[in-house]
Each structure stands twice: as C-alpha cells, then as structure tokens.
Tab-separated table of C-alpha atoms in Angstrom:
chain	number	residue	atom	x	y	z
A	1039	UNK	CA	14.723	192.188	106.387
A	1040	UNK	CA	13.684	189.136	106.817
A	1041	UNK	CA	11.706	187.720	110.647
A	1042	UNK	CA	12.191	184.621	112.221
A	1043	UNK	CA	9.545	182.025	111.766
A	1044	UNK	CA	8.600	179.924	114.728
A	1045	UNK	CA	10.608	177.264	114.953
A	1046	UNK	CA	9.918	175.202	118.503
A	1047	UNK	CA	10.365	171.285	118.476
A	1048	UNK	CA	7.326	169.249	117.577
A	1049	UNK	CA	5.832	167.481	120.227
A	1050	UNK	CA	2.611	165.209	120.932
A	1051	UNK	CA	-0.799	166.930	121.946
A	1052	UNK	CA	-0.460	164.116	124.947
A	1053	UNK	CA	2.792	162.609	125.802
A	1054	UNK	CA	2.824	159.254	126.273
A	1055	UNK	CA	4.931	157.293	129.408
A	1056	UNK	CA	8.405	156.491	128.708
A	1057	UNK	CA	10.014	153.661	129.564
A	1058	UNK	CA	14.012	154.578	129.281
A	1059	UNK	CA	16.410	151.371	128.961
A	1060	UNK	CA	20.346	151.933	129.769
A	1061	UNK	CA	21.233	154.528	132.233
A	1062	UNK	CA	24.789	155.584	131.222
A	1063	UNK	CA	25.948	159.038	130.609
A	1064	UNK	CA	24.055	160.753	128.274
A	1065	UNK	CA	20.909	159.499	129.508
A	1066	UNK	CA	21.819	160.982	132.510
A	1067	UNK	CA	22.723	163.850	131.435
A	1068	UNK	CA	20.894	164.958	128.547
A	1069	UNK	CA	17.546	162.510	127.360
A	1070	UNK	CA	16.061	162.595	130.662
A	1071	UNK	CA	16.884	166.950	131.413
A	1072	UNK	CA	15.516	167.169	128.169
A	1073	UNK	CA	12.774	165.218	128.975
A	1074	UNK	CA	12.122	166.821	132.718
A	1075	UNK	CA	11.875	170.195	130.851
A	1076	UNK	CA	9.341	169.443	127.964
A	1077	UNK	CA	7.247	167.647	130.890
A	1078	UNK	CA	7.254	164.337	129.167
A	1079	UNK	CA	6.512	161.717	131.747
A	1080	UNK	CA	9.277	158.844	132.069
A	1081	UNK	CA	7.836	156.433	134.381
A	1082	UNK	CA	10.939	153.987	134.755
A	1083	UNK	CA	13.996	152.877	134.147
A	1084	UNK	CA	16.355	149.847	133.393
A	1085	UNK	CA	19.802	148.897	133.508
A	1086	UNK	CA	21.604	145.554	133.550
A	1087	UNK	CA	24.131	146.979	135.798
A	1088	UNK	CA	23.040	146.203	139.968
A	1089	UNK	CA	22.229	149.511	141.272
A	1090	UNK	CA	22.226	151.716	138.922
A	1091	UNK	CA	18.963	152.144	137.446
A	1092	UNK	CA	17.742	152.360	141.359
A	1093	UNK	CA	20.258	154.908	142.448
A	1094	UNK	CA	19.166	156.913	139.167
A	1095	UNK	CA	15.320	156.622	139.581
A	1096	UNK	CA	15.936	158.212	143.179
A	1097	UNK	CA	18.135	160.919	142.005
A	1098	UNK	CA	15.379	162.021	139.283
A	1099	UNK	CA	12.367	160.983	141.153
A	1100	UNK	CA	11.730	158.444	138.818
A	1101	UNK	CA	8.902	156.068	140.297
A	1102	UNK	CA	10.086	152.450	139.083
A	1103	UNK	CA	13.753	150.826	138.235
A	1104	UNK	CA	14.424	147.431	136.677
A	1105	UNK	CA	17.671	145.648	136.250
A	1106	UNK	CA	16.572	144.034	132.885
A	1107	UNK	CA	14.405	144.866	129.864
A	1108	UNK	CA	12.010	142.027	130.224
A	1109	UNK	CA	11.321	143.289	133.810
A	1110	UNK	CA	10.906	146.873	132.134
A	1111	UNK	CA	8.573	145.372	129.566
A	1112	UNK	CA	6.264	143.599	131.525
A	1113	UNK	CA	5.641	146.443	133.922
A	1114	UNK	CA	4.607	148.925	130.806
A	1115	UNK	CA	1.517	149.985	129.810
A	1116	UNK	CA	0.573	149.778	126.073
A	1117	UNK	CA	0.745	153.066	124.970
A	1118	UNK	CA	4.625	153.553	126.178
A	1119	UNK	CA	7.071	154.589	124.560
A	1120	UNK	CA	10.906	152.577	125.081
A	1121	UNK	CA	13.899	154.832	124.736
A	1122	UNK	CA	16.809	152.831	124.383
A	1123	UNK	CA	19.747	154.584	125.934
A	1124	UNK	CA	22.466	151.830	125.069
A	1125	UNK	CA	25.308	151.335	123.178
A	1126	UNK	CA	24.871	150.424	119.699
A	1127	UNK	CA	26.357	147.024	120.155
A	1128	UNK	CA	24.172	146.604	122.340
A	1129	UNK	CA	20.365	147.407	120.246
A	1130	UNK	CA	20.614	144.028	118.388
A	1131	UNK	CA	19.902	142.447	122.077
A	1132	UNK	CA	17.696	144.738	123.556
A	1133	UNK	CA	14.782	145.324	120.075
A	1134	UNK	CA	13.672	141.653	119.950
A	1135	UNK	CA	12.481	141.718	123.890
A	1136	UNK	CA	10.541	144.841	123.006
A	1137	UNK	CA	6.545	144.346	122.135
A	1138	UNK	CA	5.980	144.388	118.640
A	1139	UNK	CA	4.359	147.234	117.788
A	1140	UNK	CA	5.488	149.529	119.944
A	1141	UNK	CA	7.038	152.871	120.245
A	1142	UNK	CA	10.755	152.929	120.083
A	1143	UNK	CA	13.639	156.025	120.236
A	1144	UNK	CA	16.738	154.099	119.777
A	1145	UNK	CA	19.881	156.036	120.318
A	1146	UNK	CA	22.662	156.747	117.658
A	1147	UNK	CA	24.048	155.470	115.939
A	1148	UNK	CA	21.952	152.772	114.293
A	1149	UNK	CA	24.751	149.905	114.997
A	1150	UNK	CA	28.575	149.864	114.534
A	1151	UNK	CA	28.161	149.312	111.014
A	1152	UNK	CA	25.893	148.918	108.205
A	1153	UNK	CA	25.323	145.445	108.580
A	1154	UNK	CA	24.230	145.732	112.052
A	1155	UNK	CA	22.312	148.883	111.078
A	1156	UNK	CA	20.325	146.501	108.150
A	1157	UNK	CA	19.829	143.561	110.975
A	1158	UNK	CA	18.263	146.418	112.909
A	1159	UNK	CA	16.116	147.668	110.122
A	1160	UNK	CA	14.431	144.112	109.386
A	1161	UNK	CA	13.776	143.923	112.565
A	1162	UNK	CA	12.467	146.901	113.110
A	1163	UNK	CA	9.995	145.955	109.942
A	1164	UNK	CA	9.739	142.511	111.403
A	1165	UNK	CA	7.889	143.310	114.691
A	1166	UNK	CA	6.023	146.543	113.221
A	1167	UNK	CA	7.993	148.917	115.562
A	1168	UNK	CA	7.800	152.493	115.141
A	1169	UNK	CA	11.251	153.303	115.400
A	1170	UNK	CA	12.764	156.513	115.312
A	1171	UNK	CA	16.928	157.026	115.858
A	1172	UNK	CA	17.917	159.662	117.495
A	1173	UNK	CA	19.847	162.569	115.453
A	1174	UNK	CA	18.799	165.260	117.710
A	1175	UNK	CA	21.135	167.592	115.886
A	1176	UNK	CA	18.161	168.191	113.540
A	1177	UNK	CA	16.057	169.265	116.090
A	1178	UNK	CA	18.838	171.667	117.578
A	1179	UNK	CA	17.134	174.874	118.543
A	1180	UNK	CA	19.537	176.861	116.471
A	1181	UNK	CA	18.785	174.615	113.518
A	1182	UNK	CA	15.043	174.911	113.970
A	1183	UNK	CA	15.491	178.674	113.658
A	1184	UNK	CA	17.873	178.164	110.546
A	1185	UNK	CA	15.043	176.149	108.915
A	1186	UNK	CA	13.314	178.388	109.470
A	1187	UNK	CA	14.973	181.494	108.448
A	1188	UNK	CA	15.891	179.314	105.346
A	1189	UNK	CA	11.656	179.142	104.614
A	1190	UNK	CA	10.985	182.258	104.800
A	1191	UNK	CA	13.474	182.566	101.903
A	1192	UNK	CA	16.345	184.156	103.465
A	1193	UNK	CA	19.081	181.913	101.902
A	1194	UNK	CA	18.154	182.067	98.252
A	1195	UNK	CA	19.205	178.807	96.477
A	1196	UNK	CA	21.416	177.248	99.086
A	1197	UNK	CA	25.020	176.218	97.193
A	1198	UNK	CA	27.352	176.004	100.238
A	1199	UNK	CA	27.209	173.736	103.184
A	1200	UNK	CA	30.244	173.279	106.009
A	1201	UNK	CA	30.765	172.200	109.444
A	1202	UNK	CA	33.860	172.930	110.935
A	1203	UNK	CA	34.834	171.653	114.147
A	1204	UNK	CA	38.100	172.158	116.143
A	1205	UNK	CA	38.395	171.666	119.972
A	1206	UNK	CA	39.723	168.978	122.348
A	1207	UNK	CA	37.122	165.997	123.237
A	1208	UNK	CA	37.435	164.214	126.480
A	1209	UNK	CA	36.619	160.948	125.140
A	1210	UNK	CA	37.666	159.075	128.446
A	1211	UNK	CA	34.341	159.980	129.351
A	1212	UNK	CA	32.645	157.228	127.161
A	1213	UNK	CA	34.172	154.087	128.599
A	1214	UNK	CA	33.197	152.063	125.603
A	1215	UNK	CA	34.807	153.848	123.075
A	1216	UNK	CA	38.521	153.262	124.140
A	1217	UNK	CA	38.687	150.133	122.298
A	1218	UNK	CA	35.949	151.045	119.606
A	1219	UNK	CA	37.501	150.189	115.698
A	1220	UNK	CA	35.482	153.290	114.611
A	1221	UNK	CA	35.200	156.729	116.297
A	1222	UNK	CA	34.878	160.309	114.940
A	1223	UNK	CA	32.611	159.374	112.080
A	1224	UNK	CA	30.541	157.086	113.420
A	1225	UNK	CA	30.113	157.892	116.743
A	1226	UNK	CA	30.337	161.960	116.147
A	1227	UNK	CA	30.264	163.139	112.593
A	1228	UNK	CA	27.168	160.967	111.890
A	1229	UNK	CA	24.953	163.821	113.258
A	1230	UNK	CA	26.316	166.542	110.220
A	1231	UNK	CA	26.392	163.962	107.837
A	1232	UNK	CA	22.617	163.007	109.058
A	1233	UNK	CA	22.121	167.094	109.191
A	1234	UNK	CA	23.289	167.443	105.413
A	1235	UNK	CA	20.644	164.857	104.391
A	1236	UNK	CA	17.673	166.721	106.372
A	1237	UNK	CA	18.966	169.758	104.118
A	1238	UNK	CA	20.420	168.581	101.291
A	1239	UNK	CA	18.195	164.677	100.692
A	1240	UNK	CA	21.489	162.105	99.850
A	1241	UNK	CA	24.521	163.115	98.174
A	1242	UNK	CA	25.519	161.129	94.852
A	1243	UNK	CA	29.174	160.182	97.295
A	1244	UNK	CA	31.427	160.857	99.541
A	1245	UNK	CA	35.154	161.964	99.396
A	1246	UNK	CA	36.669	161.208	103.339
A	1247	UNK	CA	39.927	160.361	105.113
A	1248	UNK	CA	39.685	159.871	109.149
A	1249	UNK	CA	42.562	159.715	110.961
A	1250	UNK	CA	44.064	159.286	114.705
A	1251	UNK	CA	45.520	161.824	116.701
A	1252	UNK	CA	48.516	161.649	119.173
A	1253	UNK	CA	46.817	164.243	121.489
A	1254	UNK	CA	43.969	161.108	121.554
A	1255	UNK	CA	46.233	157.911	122.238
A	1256	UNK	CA	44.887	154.959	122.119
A	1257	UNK	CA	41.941	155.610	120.367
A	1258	UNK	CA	40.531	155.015	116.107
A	1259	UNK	CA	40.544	157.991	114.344
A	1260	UNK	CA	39.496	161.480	115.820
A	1261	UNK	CA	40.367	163.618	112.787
A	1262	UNK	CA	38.072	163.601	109.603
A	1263	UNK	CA	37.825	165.531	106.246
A	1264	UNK	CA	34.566	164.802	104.140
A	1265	UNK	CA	33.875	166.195	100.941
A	1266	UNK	CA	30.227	165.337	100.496
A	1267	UNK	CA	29.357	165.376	96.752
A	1268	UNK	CA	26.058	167.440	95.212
A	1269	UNK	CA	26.557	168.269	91.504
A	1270	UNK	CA	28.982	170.958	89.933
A	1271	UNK	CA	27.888	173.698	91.912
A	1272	UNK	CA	27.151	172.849	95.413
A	1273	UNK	CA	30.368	172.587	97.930
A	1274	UNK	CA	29.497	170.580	101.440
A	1275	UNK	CA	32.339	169.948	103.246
A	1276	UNK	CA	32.633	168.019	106.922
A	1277	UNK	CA	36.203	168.969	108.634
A	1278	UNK	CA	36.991	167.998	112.675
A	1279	UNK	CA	39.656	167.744	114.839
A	1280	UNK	CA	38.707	166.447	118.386
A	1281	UNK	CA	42.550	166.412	119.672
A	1282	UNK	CA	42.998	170.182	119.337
A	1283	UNK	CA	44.483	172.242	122.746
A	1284	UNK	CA	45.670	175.071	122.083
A	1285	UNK	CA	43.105	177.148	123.875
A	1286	UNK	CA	39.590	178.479	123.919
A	1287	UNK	CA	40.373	181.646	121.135
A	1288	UNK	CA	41.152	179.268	118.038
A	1289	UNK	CA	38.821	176.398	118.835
A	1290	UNK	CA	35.255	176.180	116.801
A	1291	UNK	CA	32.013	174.763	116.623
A	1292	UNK	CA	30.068	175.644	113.778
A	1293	UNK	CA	27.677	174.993	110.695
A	1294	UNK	CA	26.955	177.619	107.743
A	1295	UNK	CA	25.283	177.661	104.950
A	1296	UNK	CA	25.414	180.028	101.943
A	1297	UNK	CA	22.815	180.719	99.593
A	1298	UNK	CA	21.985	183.479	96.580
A	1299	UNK	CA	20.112	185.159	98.894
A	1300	UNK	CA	22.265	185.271	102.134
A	1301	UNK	CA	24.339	183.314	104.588
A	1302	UNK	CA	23.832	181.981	108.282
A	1303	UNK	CA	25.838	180.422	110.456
A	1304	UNK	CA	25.319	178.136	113.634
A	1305	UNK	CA	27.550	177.792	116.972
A	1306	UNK	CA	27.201	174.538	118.792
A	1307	UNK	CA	28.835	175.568	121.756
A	1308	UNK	CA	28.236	172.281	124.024
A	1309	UNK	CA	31.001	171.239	121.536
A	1310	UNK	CA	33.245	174.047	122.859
A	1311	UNK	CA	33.446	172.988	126.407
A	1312	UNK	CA	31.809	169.283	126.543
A	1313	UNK	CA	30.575	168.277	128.525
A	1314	UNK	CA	29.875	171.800	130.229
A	1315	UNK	CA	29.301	173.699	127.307
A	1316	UNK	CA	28.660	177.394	126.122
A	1317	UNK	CA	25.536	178.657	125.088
A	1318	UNK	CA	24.426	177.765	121.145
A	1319	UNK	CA	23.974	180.924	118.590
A	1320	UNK	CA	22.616	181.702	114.910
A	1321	UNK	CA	23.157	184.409	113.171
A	1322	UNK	CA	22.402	185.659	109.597
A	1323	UNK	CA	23.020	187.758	106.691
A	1324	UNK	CA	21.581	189.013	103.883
A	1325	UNK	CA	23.369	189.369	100.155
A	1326	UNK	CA	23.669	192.612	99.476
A	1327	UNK	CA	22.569	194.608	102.925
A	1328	UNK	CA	24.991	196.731	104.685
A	1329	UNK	CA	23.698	195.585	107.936
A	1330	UNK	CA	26.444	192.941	108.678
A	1331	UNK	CA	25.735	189.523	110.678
A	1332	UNK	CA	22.542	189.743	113.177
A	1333	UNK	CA	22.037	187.109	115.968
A	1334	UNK	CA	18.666	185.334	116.861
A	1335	UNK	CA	17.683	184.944	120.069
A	1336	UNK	CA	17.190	181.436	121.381
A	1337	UNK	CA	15.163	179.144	123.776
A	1338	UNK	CA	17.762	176.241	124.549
A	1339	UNK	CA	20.573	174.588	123.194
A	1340	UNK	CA	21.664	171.605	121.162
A	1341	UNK	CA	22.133	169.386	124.327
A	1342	UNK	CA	19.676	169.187	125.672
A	1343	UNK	CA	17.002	170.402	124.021
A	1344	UNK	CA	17.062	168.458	121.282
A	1345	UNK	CA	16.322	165.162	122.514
A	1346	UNK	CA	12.773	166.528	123.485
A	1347	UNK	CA	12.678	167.457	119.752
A	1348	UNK	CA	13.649	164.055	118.752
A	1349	UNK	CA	10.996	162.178	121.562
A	1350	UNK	CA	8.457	164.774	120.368
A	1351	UNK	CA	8.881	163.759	116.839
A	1352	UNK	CA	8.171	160.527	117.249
A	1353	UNK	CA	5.074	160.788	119.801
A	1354	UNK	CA	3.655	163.254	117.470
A	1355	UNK	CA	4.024	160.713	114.531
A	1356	UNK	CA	2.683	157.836	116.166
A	1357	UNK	CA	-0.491	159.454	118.285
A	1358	UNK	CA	-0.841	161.208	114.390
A	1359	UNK	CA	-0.642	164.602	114.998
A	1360	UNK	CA	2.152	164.653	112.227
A	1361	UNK	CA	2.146	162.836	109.176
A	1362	UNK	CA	6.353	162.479	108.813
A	1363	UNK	CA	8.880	161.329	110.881
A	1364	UNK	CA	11.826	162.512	109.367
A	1365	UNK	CA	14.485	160.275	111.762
A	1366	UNK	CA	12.199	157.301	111.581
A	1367	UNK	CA	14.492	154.371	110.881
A	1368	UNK	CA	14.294	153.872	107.055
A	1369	UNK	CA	15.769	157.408	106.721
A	1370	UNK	CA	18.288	156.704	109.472
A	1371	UNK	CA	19.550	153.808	107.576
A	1372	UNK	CA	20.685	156.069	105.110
A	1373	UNK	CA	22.326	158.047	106.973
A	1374	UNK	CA	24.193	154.909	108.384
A	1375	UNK	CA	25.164	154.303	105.031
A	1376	UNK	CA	26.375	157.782	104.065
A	1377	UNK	CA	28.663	156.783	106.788
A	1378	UNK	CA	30.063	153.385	105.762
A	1379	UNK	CA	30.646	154.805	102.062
A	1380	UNK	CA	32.847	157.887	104.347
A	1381	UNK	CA	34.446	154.321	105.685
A	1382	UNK	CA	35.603	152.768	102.382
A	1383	UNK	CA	36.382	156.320	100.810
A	1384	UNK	CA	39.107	156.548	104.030
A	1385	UNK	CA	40.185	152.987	103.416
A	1386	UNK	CA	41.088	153.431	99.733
A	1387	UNK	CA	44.206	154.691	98.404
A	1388	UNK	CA	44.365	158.363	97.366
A	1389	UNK	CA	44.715	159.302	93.857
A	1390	UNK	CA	48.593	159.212	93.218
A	1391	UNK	CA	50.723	161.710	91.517
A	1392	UNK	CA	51.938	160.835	88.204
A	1393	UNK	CA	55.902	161.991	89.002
C-alpha cells in the first residue's frame, strides 16, 4: 500500500505585494480567492475600464485602484510582484510599461499565437523580467497529490496518459471569445497539453483535429481530438467536447494515468458545473491488489487553489527559496508551441483512403 506524500503548493517564506492588472472575470473570481486564502497580500489594482478597478478594490478590501498600468506602476514598491489578469491580446501592451526587472505572473495563454507568444518571450528576456505564465492546472491540488503518489512509486513506468472531457461550457461568459479565430485549444486545452509536458517533457508531435459545434454557434472550434506522440509504447491522448447537454450522469472531467505499477485518475469537477463547480477527486490503484480504486482526501480544488500554487511558484523562485520555476516563460513557450503544431495538424488534410 502505498501513502500519500505531501503534496501542498509551494509558496514564498515572505510573500511579496501584488500589484494585479485587469479586473475581468477570473480575476475576480479565482486569482484574487486564491490569493485571499494563501494570505498573499495584493495591495492594488488596475483596469482601463472607468470604475471598475474601484468598485472591485471596495468589494475585496483592496486598499488602492488605478485606471491604467503606468498609474499602477508608479505607485509600487520594488519588491512587487504584477499579475497581469488580461487578455492575451492584450500582454504585448501591458509588459513594456512594466519595470524591468521585475516580478511578473502573466495569465494564459502566452498570446493568440506563437508569434505573439515569441514577441512576448524577447521581451520578457529584453527587460530581465521574471516571468512566469500561469498553467495553474499543474499546481491543481489533485495533481499535487498525483505527483506525488506517482514519487513514491505507485505508478510504475507510466505508459498511458488521457484527459477526457465532456460537458457543456457557457462560453458567453468570456465576452472576448465570441469572435476569437481560436478557442478550445488555445484558450482551454492548453492547460493538459501544458500538464502532459510537466509529466511527460515534449512530445516528438502532435496528431489533432478541432472542430465547431452547433450546440456553440457562433463560436471557432469547441471540439478537439489530440493524439500527442511519445515513442511506440506510450498512448497520450487529449479528447473534449464543450457543447455536450445531455445531462449531469454522462458528462466528465477527468485525467488518468496508467503505469506498470498502478493507475490513478483525477476529477476536475469545476469543469462539471463551471463556473459553480463540484468538488475535485483522485483516486488510485494498484496492479495487482484486490483492493479496487481508493480516494485521497483533499485540501482545495483546481479553481481556485491553484493560482496560489502558480503565485507561490514564482515568489518562491525569485526571493530563492526554490531553485526551478517550472511555468517560467521559456517553458511556457513550449507549451505555446505544442499548441500551434495541434493548429497546423487540424489545418492539414487527413490521410485519404486509397478506394
């Protein structure tokens, strides 16, 4: 039988002030409760829009609100750290008014494509920023405890990865998107393609198609397949449907992995009900018991707990209490292009049959 390591979220011996720019919805509603709970100090916020950074500093007791990022800027100390909370049109603007130097969480994903995501890594190396993006899924608290579980040798030789999601997304939610050219992948599938790397380093290519949906009018594709390629003997797949309504008992939200040694499997259940959301599991179990699946108990969920893990990281790394930062923006980039190959695999022609 094997026990469950501890697996919490890195964080900084002393957190440093954090400056948050773009007050939209998931700010709102899951880098700043995140950040509440692990008692990280956010001492302002900005937002171009009139109004709202103010009405948002006095609804989380936030002492200071700016409506631009130079105003932001000016009025922080040296030692904070700027989470950019915009749209990723919208980094390319905001990176060059930031010190260089500093401290930055920018928010997935890194641009709308790769060359956007390669503008933002010179720049990033350009003004010596310390730049982390932020694919909380890695920091997940049920992936922390499948880590975990997977060091203290639980899973054998890991041969099997999948992700298989299949419930109905209420994309009207994200204003910007409706008239987005890319969706699922970039803006959703990015976090298990970015997961497979933290498990799996970067594939040798990518098999995809990503389509639209009539239950999501109006919008790019919502629909993917990925077949993520490791070698002869390791299956990863990536499969979603975000258009699916046909009720609560066929929908799913899951990762698992199978190894020589055994087999766990993940529920992200703020998938299941967003933006509500059910409670996150893991559960494993080992080759050869008779003992069936057992769950793990948790301490949070996916959203949003993991964007603590994901701020931690990066104070950690750059007050160097950690010597890696495994989302820091050279590794994101490849992430970003894991998903443009997934873009040009979709856009070429599938192998014909020879009738």
């Amino acid at each position: 039988m094997h026990a469950v390591a501890e697996s919490g979220s890195p964080r900084p011996n002393s957190p440093r002030p954090i400056v948050v720019l773009g007050t939209g919805g998931i700010a709102r509603t899951a880098h700043l409760p995140a950040y509440a709970k692990a008692e990280f100090p956010v001492i302002a916020v900005a937002d171009s829009y009139p109004g709202r950074a103010s009405e948002l500093a006095a609804e989380r007791q936030i002492a200071r609100s700016f409506e631009s990022v130079a105003e932001a800027v000016r009025f922080a100390p040296v030692d904070a750290v700027f989470d950019v909370a915009v749209p990723a049109s919208q980094i390319l603007a905001v990176l060059p008014q930031l010190p260089k130097g500093a401290a930055v969480l920018i928010q997935k994903p890194m641009g709308e494509t790769l060359e956007e995501a390669r503008s933002i890594r010179e720049l990033c190396r350009q003004r010596g920023l310390t730049a982390a993006v932020n694919f909380q899924l890695r920091y997940a608290p049920n992936n922390l405890a499948a880590v975990a579980l997977a060091k203290a040798g639980l899973l054998g030789e890991l041969h099997d990865m999948e992700v298989q999601v299949r419930t109905y997304m209420p994309w009207h939610l994200w204003t910007f998107l409706a008239t987005a050219p890319r969706l699922e992948i970039l803006y959703h599938s990015i976090h298990y393609l970015d997961l497979v790397r933290s498990w799996l380093g970067n594939p040798l290519g990518v098999y995809a198609k990503t389509v639209r949906s009539p239950q999501c009018a109006g919008l790019a594709a919502t629909k993917t397949s990925m077949i993520l390629d490791y070698g002869e003997w390791k299956r990863v797949f990536i499969v979603t449907n975000h258009g699916y309504d046909f009720g609560a008992e066929t929908q799913c939200s899951f990762v698992q992995w199978e190894g020589t040694g055994g087999a766990i499997r993940m529920e992200m259940g703020v998938i299941l009900d967003y933006p509500k959301g059910k409670p996150d599991t893991l559960a494993y179990a080992e080759r050869g018991s008779d003992e069936g699946w057992k769950s793990v108990p948790l301490s949070g969920n996916w959203f949003p707990d993991a964007f603590a893990g994901s701020m931690g990281a990066l104070q950690a790394y750059v007050e160097g209490s950690v010597s890696e930062l495994p989302i820091g923006f050279e590794s994101a980039y490849e992430t970003m292009a894991l998903v443009e190959a997934a873009y040009r695999s979709s856009a070429r022609q599938a192998e014909p049959l020879d009738l």
